[in-house]
Amino acid sequence: MPLVPNGHSIFVVDLRYTAPIERVDAAVPEHIQFVKANFAAGVFIASGRKDTGDGGLIIAVAENRAQLEAILLEDPFKKLELAEFHISGFEPAMMADQLGE
């Protein structure tokens, strides 16, 4: 199965921490479990903390923005109001062969 199935969009989720880093760090183990579950489900294809240290990025694949937004509501960073989430999406016009069909 391709990483980006036909008809799906790619999304960049830009998280910016809004709480003290100590609170963020305390929630990291739960956040990592959430991220791993979404890697296993094929929704997330890359993630990590930004080099600026003020948040993180997630590259996701979903049928639409509403589907992804519903998934992100379960992120501990969202539930605990530790970060703002900004989503940018696009339908790929071109992709590396290993990403799609």
C-alpha positions as a printed NumPy array, in Angstrom:
array([[  0.   ,   0.   ,   0.   ],
       [  1.39 ,   3.437,  -0.887],
       [  2.055,   5.998,   1.817],
       [ -0.294,   8.42 ,   0.058],
       [ -3.291,   6.535,  -1.393],
       [ -5.081,   7.995,  -4.408],
       [ -7.6  ,  10.639,  -3.402],
       [ -5.848,  11.472,  -0.141],
       [ -4.222,  14.749,   0.783],
       [ -0.962,  15.431,   2.571],
       [ -1.038,  17.707,   5.595],
       [  1.661,  19.523,   7.517],
       [  0.658,  19.966,  11.145],
       [  2.683,  22.703,  12.832],
       [  2.453,  22.513,  16.622],
       [  3.523,  25.525,  18.666],
       [  3.82 ,  25.067,  22.401],
       [  1.635,  27.422,  24.42 ],
       [  2.482,  26.075,  27.884],
       [  5.721,  26.031,  29.886],
       [  8.147,  23.439,  28.551],
       [  7.987,  21.515,  31.841],
       [  4.278,  20.825,  31.254],
       [  4.953,  19.885,  27.641],
       [  7.782,  17.53 ,  28.606],
       [  5.548,  15.841,  31.203],
       [  3.024,  14.997,  28.461],
       [  5.602,  13.776,  25.925],
       [  5.26 ,  10.037,  26.77 ],
       [  1.472,  10.157,  26.14 ],
       [  2.003,  12.226,  22.996],
       [  4.528,   9.685,  21.692],
       [  2.009,   6.87 ,  22.226],
       [ -0.556,   8.877,  20.252],
       [  1.948,   9.513,  17.452],
       [  3.05 ,   5.858,  17.29 ],
       [ -0.567,   4.707,  17.071],
       [ -1.137,   7.025,  14.117],
       [  2.033,   5.834,  12.396],
       [  0.699,   2.276,  12.77 ],
       [ -2.657,   3.384,  11.336],
       [ -0.918,   4.907,   8.296],
       [ -2.035,   8.466,   9.095],
       [  1.331,   9.943,  10.11 ],
       [  4.375,   9.525,   7.87 ],
       [  6.908,  11.767,   9.669],
       [  7.104,  13.716,  12.923],
       [  9.542,  15.426,  15.232],
       [ 10.377,  18.405,  17.388],
       [ 11.272,  21.6  ,  15.513],
       [ 14.896,  22.702,  15.635],
       [ 13.702,  25.943,  17.236],
       [ 12.452,  23.971,  20.254],
       [  9.099,  25.766,  20.321],
       [  6.972,  22.949,  18.937],
       [  6.914,  20.128,  16.47 ],
       [  5.824,  19.075,  13.006],
       [  3.763,  16.139,  11.809],
       [  3.395,  15.092,   8.178],
       [  0.055,  13.316,   7.831],
       [ -2.076,  11.698,   5.15 ],
       [ -5.862,  11.721,   5.315],
       [ -8.902,  11.682,   3.075],
       [ -9.718,  15.229,   4.148],
       [ -8.993,  17.917,   6.725],
       [-12.017,  17.017,   8.876],
       [-10.754,  13.449,   9.273],
       [ -7.324,  14.68 ,  10.366],
       [ -8.784,  17.304,  12.718],
       [-10.837,  14.603,  14.45 ],
       [ -7.698,  12.497,  14.935],
       [ -5.719,  15.448,  16.309],
       [ -8.385,  16.102,  18.957],
       [ -7.066,  12.958,  20.676],
       [ -3.493,  14.264,  20.924],
       [ -2.591,  14.835,  24.595],
       [ -0.973,  18.133,  23.6  ],
       [ -4.379,  19.241,  22.28 ],
       [ -6.427,  17.744,  25.131],
       [ -4.22 ,  19.383,  27.769],
       [ -4.049,  22.674,  25.823],
       [ -0.264,  22.55 ,  25.616],
       [  0.048,  23.514,  21.955],
       [ -1.682,  25.294,  19.106],
       [ -2.14 ,  23.239,  15.942],
       [ -1.909,  24.86 ,  12.505],
       [ -2.761,  22.611,   9.575],
       [ -1.733,  23.174,   5.957],
       [ -2.931,  20.668,   3.41 ],
       [ -2.449,  19.967,  -0.256],
       [ -3.321,  17.42 ,  -2.897],
       [  0.009,  16.245,  -4.295],
       [  0.592,  17.063,  -7.942],
       [  3.904,  15.2  ,  -7.925],
       [  5.423,  12.747,  -5.442],
       [  8.493,  10.568,  -5.08 ],
       [  7.738,   7.082,  -6.397],
       [  7.992,   5.524,  -2.957],
       [  5.189,   7.751,  -1.616],
       [  2.336,   6.969,  -3.985],
       [  0.935,   4.977,  -6.826]])
